[in-house]
CSV table of C-alpha atoms and ligand atoms in Angstrom, one decimal:
chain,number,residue,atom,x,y,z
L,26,UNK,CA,0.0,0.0,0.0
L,27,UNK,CA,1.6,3.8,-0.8
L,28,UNK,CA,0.1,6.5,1.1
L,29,UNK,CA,0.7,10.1,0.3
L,30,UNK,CA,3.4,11.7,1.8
L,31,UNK,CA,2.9,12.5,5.4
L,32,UNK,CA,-0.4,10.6,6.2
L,33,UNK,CA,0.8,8.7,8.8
L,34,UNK,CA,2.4,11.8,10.5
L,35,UNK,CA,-0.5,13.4,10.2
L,36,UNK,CA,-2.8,10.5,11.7
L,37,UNK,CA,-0.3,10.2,14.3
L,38,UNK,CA,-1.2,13.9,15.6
L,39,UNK,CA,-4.5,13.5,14.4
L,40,UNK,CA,-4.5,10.4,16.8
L,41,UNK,CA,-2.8,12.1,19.9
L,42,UNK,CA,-4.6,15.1,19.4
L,43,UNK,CA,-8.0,13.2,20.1
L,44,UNK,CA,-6.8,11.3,23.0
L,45,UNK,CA,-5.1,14.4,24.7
L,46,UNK,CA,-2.4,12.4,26.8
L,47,UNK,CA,1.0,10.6,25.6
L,48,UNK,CA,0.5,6.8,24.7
L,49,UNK,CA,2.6,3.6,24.0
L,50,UNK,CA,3.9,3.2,20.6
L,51,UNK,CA,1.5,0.1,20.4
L,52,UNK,CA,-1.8,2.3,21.2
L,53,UNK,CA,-0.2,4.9,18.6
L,54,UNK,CA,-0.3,1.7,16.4
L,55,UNK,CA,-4.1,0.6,16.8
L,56,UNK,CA,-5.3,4.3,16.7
L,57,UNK,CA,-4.1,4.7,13.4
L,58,UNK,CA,-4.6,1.5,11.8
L,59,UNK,CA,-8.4,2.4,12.6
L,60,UNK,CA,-8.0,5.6,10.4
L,61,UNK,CA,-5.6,4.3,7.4
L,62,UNK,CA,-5.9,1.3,7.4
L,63,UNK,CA,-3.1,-1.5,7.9
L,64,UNK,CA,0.5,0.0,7.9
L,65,UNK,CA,3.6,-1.2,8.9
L,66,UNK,CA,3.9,-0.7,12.6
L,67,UNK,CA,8.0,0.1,11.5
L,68,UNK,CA,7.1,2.9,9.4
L,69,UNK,CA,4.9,4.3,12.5
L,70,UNK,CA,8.5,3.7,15.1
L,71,UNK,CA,10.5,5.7,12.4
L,72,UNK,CA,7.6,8.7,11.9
L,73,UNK,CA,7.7,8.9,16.0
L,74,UNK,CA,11.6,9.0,16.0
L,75,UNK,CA,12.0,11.3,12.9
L,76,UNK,CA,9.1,13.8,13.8
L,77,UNK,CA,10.7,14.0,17.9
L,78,UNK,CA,11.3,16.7,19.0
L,79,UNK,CA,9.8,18.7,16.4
L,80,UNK,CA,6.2,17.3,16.5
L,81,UNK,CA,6.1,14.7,19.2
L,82,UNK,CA,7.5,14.8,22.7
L,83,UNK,CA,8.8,11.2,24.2
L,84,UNK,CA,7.8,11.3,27.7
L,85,UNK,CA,9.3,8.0,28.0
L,86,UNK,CA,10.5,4.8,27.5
L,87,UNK,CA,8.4,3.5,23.9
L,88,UNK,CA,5.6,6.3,24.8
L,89,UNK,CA,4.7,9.9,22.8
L,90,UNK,CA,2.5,13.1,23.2
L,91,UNK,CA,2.0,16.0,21.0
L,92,UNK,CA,4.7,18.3,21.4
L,93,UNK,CA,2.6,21.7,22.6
L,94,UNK,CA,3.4,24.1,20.2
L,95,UNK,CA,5.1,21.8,17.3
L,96,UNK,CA,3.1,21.4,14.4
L,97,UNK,CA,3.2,20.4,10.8
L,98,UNK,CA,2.6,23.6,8.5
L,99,UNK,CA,-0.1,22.2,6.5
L,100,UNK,CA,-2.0,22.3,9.2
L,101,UNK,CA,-1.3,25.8,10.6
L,102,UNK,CA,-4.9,27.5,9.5
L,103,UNK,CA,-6.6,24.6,11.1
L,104,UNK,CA,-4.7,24.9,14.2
L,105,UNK,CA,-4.8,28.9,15.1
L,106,UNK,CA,-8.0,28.2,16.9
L,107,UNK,CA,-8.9,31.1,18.7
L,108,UNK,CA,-6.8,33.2,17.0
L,109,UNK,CA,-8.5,31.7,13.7
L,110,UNK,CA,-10.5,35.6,12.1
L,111,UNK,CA,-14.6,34.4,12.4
L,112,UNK,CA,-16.8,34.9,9.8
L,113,UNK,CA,-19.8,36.7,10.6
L,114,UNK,CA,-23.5,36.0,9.5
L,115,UNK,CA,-26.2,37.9,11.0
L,116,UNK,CA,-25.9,36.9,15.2
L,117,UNK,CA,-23.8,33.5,13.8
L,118,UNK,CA,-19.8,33.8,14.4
L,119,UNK,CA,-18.1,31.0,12.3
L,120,UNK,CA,-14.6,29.6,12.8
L,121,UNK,CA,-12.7,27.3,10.6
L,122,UNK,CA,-10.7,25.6,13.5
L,123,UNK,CA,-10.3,22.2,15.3
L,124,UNK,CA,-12.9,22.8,18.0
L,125,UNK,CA,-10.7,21.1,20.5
L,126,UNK,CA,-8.1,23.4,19.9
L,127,UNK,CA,-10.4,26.3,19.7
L,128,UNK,CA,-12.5,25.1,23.1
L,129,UNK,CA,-9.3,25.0,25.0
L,130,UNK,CA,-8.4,28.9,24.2
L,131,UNK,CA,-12.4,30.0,25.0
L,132,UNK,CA,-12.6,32.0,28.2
L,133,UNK,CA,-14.2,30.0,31.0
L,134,UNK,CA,-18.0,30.5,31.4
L,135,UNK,CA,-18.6,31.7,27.9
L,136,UNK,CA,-21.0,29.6,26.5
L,137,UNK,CA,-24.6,29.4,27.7
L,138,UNK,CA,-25.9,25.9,25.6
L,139,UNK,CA,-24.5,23.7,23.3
L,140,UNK,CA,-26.0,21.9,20.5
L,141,UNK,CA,-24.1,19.6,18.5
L,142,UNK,CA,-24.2,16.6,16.0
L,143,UNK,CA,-20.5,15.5,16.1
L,144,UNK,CA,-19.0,12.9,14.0
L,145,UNK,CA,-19.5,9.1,15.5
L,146,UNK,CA,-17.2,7.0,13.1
L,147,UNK,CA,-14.2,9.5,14.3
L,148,UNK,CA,-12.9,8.2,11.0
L,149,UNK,CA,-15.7,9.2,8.7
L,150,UNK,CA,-14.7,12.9,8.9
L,151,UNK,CA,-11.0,12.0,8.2
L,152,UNK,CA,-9.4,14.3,5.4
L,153,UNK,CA,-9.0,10.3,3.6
L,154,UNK,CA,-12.8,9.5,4.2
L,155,UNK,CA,-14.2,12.5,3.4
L,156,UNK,CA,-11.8,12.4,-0.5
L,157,UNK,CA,-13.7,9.2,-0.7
L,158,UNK,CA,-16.8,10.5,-0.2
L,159,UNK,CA,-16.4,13.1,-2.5
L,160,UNK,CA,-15.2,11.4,-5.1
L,161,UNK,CA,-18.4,8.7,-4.7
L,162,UNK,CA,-16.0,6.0,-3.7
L,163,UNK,CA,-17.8,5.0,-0.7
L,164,UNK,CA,-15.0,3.8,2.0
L,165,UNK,CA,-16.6,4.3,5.5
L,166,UNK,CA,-19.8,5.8,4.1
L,167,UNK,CA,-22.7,4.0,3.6
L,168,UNK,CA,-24.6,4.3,0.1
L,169,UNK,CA,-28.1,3.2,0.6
L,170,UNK,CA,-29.6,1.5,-1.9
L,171,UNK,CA,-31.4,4.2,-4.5
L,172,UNK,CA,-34.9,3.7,-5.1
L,173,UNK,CA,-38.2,5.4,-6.7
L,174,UNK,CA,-35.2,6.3,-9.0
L,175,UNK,CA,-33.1,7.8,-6.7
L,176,UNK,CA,-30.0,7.6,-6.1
L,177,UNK,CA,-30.0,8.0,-2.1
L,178,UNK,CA,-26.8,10.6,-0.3
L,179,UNK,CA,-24.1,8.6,1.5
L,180,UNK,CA,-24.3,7.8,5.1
L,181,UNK,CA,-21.4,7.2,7.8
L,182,UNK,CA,-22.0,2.8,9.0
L,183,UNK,CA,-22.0,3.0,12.4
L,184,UNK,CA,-22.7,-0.7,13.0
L,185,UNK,CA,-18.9,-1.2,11.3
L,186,UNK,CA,-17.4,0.5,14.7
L,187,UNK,CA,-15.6,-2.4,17.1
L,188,UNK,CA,-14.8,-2.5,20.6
L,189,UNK,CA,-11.5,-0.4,20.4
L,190,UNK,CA,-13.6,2.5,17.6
L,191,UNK,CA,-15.9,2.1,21.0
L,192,UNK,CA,-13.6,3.0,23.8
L,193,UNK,CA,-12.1,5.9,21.2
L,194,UNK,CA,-15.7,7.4,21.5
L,195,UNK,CA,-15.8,7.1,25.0
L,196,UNK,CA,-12.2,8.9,25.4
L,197,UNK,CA,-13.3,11.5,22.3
L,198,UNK,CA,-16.3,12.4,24.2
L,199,UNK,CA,-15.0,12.6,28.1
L,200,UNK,CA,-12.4,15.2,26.7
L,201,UNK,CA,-15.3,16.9,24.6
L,202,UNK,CA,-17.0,16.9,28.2
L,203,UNK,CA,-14.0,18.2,30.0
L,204,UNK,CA,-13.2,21.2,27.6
L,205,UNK,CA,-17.6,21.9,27.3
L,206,UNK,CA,-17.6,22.1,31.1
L,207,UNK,CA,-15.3,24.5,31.1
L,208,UNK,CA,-16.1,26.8,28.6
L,209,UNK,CA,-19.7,26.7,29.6
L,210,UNK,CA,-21.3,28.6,32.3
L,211,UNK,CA,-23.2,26.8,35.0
L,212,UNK,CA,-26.6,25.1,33.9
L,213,UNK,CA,-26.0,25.5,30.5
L,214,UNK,CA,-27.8,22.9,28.4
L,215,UNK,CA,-25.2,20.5,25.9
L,216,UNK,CA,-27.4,18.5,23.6
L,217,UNK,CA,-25.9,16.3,21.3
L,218,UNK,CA,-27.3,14.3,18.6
L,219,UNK,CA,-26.5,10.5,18.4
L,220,UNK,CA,-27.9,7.1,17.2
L,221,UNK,CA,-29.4,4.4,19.7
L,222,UNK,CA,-26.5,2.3,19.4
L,223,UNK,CA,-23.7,4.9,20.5
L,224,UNK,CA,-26.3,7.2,22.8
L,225,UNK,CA,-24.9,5.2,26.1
L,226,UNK,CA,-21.4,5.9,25.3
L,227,UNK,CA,-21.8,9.3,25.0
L,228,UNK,CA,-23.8,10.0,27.7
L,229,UNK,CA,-21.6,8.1,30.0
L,230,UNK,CA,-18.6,9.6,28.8
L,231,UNK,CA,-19.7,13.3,29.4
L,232,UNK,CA,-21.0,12.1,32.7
L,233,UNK,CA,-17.9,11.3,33.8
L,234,UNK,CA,-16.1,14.8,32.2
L,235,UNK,CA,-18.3,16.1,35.3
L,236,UNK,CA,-21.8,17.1,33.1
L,237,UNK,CA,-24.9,15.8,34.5
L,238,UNK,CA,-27.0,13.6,32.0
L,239,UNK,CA,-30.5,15.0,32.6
L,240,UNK,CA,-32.6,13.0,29.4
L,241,UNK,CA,-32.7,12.1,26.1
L,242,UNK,CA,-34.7,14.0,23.1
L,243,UNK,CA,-36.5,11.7,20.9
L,244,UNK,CA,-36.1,13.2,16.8
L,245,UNK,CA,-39.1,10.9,15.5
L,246,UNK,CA,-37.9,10.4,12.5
L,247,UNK,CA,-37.9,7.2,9.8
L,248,UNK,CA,-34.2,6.6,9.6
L,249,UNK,CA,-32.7,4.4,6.4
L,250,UNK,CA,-31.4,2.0,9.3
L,251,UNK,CA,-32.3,-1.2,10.6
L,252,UNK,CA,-35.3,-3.2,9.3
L,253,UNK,CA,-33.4,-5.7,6.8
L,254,UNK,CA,-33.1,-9.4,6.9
L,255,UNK,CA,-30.1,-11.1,7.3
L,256,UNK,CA,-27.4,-10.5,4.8
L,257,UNK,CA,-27.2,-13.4,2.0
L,258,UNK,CA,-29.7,-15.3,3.9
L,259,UNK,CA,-33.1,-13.0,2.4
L,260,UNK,CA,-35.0,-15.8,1.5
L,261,UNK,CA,-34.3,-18.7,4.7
L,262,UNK,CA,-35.4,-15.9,6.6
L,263,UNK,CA,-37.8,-13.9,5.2
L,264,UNK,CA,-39.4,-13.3,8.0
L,265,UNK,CA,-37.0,-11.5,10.7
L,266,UNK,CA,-35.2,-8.9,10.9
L,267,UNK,CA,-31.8,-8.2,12.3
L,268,UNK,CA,-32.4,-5.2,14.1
L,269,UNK,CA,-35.6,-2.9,14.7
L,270,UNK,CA,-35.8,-0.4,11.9
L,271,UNK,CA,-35.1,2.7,13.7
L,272,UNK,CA,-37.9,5.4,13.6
L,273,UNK,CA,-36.4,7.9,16.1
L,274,UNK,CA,-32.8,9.7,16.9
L,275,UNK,CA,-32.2,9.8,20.2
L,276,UNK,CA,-29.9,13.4,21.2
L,277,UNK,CA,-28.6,12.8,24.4
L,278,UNK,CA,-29.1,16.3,27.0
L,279,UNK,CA,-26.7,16.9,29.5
L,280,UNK,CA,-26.0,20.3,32.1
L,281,UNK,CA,-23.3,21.5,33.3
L,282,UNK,CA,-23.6,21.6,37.4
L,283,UNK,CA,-25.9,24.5,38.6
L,284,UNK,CA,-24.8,27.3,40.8
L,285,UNK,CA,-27.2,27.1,43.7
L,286,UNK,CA,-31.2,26.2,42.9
L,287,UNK,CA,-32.4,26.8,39.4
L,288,UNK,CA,-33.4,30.2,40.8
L,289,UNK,CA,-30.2,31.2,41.4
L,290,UNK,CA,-28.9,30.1,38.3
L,291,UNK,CA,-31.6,31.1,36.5
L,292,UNK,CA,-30.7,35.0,37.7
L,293,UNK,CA,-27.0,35.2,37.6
L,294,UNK,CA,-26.2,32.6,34.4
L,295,UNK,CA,-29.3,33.0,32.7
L,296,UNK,CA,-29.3,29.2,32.4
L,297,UNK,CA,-30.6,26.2,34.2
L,298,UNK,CA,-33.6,25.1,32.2
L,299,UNK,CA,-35.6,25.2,28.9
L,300,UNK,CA,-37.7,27.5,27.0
L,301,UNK,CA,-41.5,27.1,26.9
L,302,UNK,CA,-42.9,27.2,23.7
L,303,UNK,CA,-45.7,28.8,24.7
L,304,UNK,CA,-46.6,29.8,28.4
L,305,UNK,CA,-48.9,26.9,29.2
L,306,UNK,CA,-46.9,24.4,27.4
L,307,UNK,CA,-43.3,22.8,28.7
L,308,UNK,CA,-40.7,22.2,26.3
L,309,UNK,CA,-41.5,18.3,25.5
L,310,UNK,CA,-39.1,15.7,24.9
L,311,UNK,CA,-40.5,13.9,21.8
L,312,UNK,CA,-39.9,16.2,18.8
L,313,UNK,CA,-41.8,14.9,15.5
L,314,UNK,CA,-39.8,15.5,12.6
L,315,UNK,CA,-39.3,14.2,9.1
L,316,UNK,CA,-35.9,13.5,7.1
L,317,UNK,CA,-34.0,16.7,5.2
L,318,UNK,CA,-36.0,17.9,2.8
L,319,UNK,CA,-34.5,18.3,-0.5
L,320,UNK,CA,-34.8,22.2,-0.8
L,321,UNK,CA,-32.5,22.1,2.7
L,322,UNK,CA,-30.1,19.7,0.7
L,323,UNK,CA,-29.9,21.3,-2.4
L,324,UNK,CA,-28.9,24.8,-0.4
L,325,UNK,CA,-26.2,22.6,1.7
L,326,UNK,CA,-25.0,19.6,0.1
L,327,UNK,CA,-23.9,18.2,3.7
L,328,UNK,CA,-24.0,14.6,3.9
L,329,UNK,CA,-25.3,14.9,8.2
L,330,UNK,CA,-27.1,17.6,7.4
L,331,UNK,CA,-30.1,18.2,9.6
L,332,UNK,CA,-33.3,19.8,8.9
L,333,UNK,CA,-34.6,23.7,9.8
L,334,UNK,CA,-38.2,22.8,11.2
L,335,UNK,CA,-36.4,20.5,14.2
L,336,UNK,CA,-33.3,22.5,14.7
L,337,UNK,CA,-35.0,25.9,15.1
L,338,UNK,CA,-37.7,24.1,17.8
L,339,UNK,CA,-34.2,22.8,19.6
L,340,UNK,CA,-32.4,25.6,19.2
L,341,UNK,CA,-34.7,28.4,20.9
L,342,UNK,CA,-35.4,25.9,23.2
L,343,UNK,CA,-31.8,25.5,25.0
L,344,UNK,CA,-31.8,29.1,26.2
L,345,UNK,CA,-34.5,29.5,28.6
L,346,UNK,CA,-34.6,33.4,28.7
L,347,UNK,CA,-33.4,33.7,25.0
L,348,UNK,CA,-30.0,34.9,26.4
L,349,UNK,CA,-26.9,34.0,25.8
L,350,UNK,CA,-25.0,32.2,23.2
L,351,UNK,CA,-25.3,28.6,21.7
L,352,UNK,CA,-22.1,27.1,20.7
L,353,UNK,CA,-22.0,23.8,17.4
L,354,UNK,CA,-18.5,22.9,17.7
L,355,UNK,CA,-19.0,20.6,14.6
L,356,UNK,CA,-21.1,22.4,12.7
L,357,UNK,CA,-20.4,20.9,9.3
L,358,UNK,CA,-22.8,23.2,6.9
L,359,UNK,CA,-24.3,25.4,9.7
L,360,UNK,CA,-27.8,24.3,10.3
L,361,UNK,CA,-27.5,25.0,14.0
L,362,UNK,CA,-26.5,28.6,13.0
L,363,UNK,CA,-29.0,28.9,10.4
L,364,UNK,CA,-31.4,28.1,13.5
L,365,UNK,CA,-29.9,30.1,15.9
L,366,UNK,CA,-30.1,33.3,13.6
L,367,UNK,CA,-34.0,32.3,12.4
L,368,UNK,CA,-34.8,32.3,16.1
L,369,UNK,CA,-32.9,35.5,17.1
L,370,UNK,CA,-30.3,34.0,18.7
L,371,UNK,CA,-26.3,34.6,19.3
L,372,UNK,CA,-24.4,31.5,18.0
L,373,UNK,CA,-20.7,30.1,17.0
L,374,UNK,CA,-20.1,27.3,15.1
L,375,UNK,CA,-16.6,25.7,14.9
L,376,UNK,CA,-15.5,23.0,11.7
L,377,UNK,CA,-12.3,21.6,10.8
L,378,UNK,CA,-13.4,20.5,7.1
L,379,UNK,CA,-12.4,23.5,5.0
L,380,UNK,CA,-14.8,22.4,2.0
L,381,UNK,CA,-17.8,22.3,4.9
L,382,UNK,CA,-16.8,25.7,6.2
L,383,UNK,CA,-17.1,27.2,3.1
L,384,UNK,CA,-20.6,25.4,2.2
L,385,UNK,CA,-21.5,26.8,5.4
L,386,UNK,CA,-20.7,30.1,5.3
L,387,UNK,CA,-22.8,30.1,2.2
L,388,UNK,CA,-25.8,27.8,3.3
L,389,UNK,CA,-26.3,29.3,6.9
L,390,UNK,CA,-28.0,32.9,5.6
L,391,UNK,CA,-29.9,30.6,3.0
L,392,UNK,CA,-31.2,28.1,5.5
L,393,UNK,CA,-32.4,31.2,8.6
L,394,UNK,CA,-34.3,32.2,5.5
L,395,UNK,CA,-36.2,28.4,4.9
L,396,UNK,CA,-40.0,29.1,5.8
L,397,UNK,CA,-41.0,25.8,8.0
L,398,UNK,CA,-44.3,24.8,7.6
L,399,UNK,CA,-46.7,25.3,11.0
L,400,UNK,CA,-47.4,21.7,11.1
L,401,UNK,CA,-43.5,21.2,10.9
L,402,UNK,CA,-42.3,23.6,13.8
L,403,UNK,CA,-45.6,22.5,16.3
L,404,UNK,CA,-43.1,24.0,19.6
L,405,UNK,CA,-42.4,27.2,17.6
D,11,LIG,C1,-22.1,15.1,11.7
D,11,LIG,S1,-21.4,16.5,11.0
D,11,LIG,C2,-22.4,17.8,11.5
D,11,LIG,C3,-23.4,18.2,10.5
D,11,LIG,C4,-24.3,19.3,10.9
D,11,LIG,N1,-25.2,18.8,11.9
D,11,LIG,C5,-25.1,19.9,9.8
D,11,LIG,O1,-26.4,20.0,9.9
D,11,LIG,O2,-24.5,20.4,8.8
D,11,LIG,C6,-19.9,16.6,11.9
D,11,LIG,C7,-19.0,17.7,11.4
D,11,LIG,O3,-17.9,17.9,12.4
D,11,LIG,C8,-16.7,18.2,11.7
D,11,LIG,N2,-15.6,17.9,12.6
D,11,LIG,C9,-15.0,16.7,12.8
D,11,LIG,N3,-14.0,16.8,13.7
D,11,LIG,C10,-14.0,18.2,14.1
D,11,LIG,C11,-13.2,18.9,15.0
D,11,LIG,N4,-12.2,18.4,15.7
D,11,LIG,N5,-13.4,20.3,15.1
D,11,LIG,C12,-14.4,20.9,14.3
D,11,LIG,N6,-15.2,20.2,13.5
D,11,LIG,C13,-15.0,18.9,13.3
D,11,LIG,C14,-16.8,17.3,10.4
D,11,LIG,O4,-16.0,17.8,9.4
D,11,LIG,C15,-18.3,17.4,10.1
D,11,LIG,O5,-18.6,18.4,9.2
C-alpha cells in the first residue's frame, strides 16, 4: 500500500490530538490502523523518532505526546484556533478551526448551551474519508440503496465500529465533556445528537467529564437504518429482521452543574432550564420531525445535514430566557447557525473541514431564511 506523503504523520497527531495524553507506541499503532488502514507498525516507530522533538514529545521509554506548540505547516490554518479571524453571519460567528483546539483557548463560562451533531465514526470525517466521499467512492460511508429512481446521499455505518472505535468514542467524548464544562457557564444545556446504538457511550462519557445527564430528546424520524433481513440469507429468513428499523434519533441532554437552585442560576447565568414554547406548554421531549428535505439539501449539500423545522424548535429551546450564546463545535454546513439566527439568537459554530466551512458560510444565511411549515415547527 503507498500513502501520500505524510499521512501517517498526520494521523499520528490526528490520533494524539484526540486522546489528549501521551501513549505507547502500540496504542499509537491501533489508533491509526483504525484511520488508514493496515500500515507497517515500522514505518509508524520511524515517523515517531523522525518527527521528535519537532512534532512529538517522548515522555518515556516507547511512549509519545504531541509536542505543545510543534506542528506540521499544513495544518497551521486549522490549528490557530482562537486566533483563527470568524466569519460573521447575521448573530452567527463561524470559525474554521479544530474545536478542541479552539474550546481550550475560549474563556471560562462563555458559552450558555450547546448543540451539536459530532462525527461518530471518528474516521468518517477524516481528510481520507471524506476524498472518498467526494469522489463517490464510498469507503466508511454507507450508500443506501437508490430507489423510486433515486440515487440515495451517503451515510457514515456506524454498526462497522468495534470494541476499540468504541472505547475511542468514549475517550473523544470525556475530553469533549471536559473542555464543554469549562467553557460553559453553569446550567447551560449540551445537547448532542446521536444514534441508539452509540447514545450510552456518550452519555456516560460526558457524565464522567463532570456534566450531569438529565434525558434524552426523541427526533421521530424514519431513519434508512435497521429493518433488513439477514445479509445473504433474504430468503431462509424472510421473516425477521436483524435489528428494529429505527424510527427515532435519540440526542442525548446533559448540564453542566448549577450554581445554587435553578433560581439562582436562572438569575445570575441565565441558564438552568428550557424554553417554553408557549406559556402553558413545557418544552417536550419527543420532537416529531421528518428526514432533510431536498430544498434544505440542495442549499447545503452536507451529507449529516439536519433539517430547519427541528433544529430551530431545539435551538430556541436550550436558552431558557433567550439569552446567551449557543455554541455547534461541529457544525459541518451550519444548520445550527441557520437556527440560531431564524430564532434570534447569538451563535458560533466551529468546523475543521475546510470544504464544509465554506458550504456553510454560504448555506447558513440561506437556510435562517427556509420558511417551515406550521405543522412542521408545532413548539415554535
Ligand atoms: C455530523 S457532521 C455535522 C453536520 C451538521 N449537523 C449539519 O447539519 O450540517 C460533523 C462535522 O464535524 C466536523 N468535525 C470533525 N472533527 C472536528 C473537529 N475536531 N473540530 C471541528 N469540526 C470537526 C466534520 O468535518 C463534520 O462536518
Amino acid at each position: 500500500m503507498s500513502l501520500a506523503p505524510g499521512v501517517i504523520r498526520d494521523s499520528i497527531v490526528d490520533f494524539l490530538r484526540t486522546v489528549g495524553r501521551d501513549a505507547s507506541t502500540d496504542e499509537i499503532i491501533a489508533g491509526i490502523q483504525i484511520r488508514i488502514g493496515q500500515v507497517p507498525s515500522s514505518s509508524v516507530r520511524s515517523y515517531l523518532r523522525l518527527n521528535t522533538p519537532k512534532t512529538f514529545e517522548r515522555t518515556s521509554r516507547g511512549r509519545y505526546r504531541l509536542k505543545i506548540d510543534g506542528h506540521s505547516s499544513d495544518h497551521a490554518s486549522v490549528r490557530d484556533g482562537n486566533e483563527a479571524k470568524a466569519i460573521e453571519i447575521g448573530q452567527a460567528c463561524l470559525y474554521h478551526a479544530d474545536c478542541f483546539e479552539w474550546l481550550e483557548n475560549q474563556k471560562p463560562a462563555s458559552i450558555h448551551a450547546v448543540v451539536t451533531d459530532p462525527p461518530y465514526g471518528l474516521v468518517e470525517y477524516t481528510a481520507k474519508e471524506t476524498a472518498k466521499l467526494r469522489a463517490g467512492k464510498g469507503g466508511i460511508w454507507r450508500i443506501p440503496p437508490s430507489f423510486d429512481g433515486h440515487q440515495r446521499a451517503p451515510l457514515p455505518r456506524f454498526t462497522v465500529l468495534n470494541e476499540e472505535d468504541r472505547r475511542e468514542l468514549h475517550v473523544f467524548f470525556k475530553r469533549f465533556g471536559t473542555l464543554v464544562a469549562r467553557a460553559a457557564v453553569p446550567g447551560a444545556n449540551v445537547v448532542i445528537a446521536s444514534n441508539p446504538l452509540l447514545a450510552h457511550i456518550v452519555a456516560a462519557a460526558m457524565a464522567q467529564a463532570g456534566l450531569e445527564l438529565r434525558g434524552y430528546i426523541a427526533r421521530q424520524v424514519m431513519t434508512m437504518r435497521g429493518g433488513d433481513r439477514p445479509k445473504n440469507a433474504h430468503h431462509e429468513f424472510e421473516g425477521v429482521s436483524v435489528m428494529p428499523r429505527s424510527q427515532w434519533e435519540p440526542w442525548v441532554v446533559l448540564r453542566t452543574p448549577l450554581d445554587g437552585r435553578v433560581q439562582d442560576n436562572l438569575r445570575r447565568w441565565k441558564t438552568g432550564g428550557f424554553r417554553r414554547p408557549s406559556a402553558d406548554r413545557p418544552f417536550g421531549d419527543v420532537i416529531r420531525s421528518h428526514p432533510t428535505p431536498a430544498t434544505e439539501k440542495r442549499i447545503a449539500a452536507h451529507p449529516s445535514l439536519k433539517p430547519q423545522a427541528f433544529m430551530r424548535q431545539l435551538v430556541r429551546a436550550v436558552l431558557p430566557l433567550g439569552e446567551g450564546t449557543v455554541l455547534d463545535p461541529f457544525m459541518g454546513a451550519g444548520s445550527t447557525l441557520a437556527a440560531a439566527n431564524a430564532v434570534g439568537y447569538t451563535s458560533i459554530g466551529v468546523e475543521l473541514d475546510k470544504h464544509f466551512f465554506d458550504l456553510a458560510t454560504g448555506a447558513v444565511p440561506k437556510l435562517a431564511e427556509i420558511p417551515v411549515k406550521a405543522s412542521d415547527a408545532s413548539s415554535l
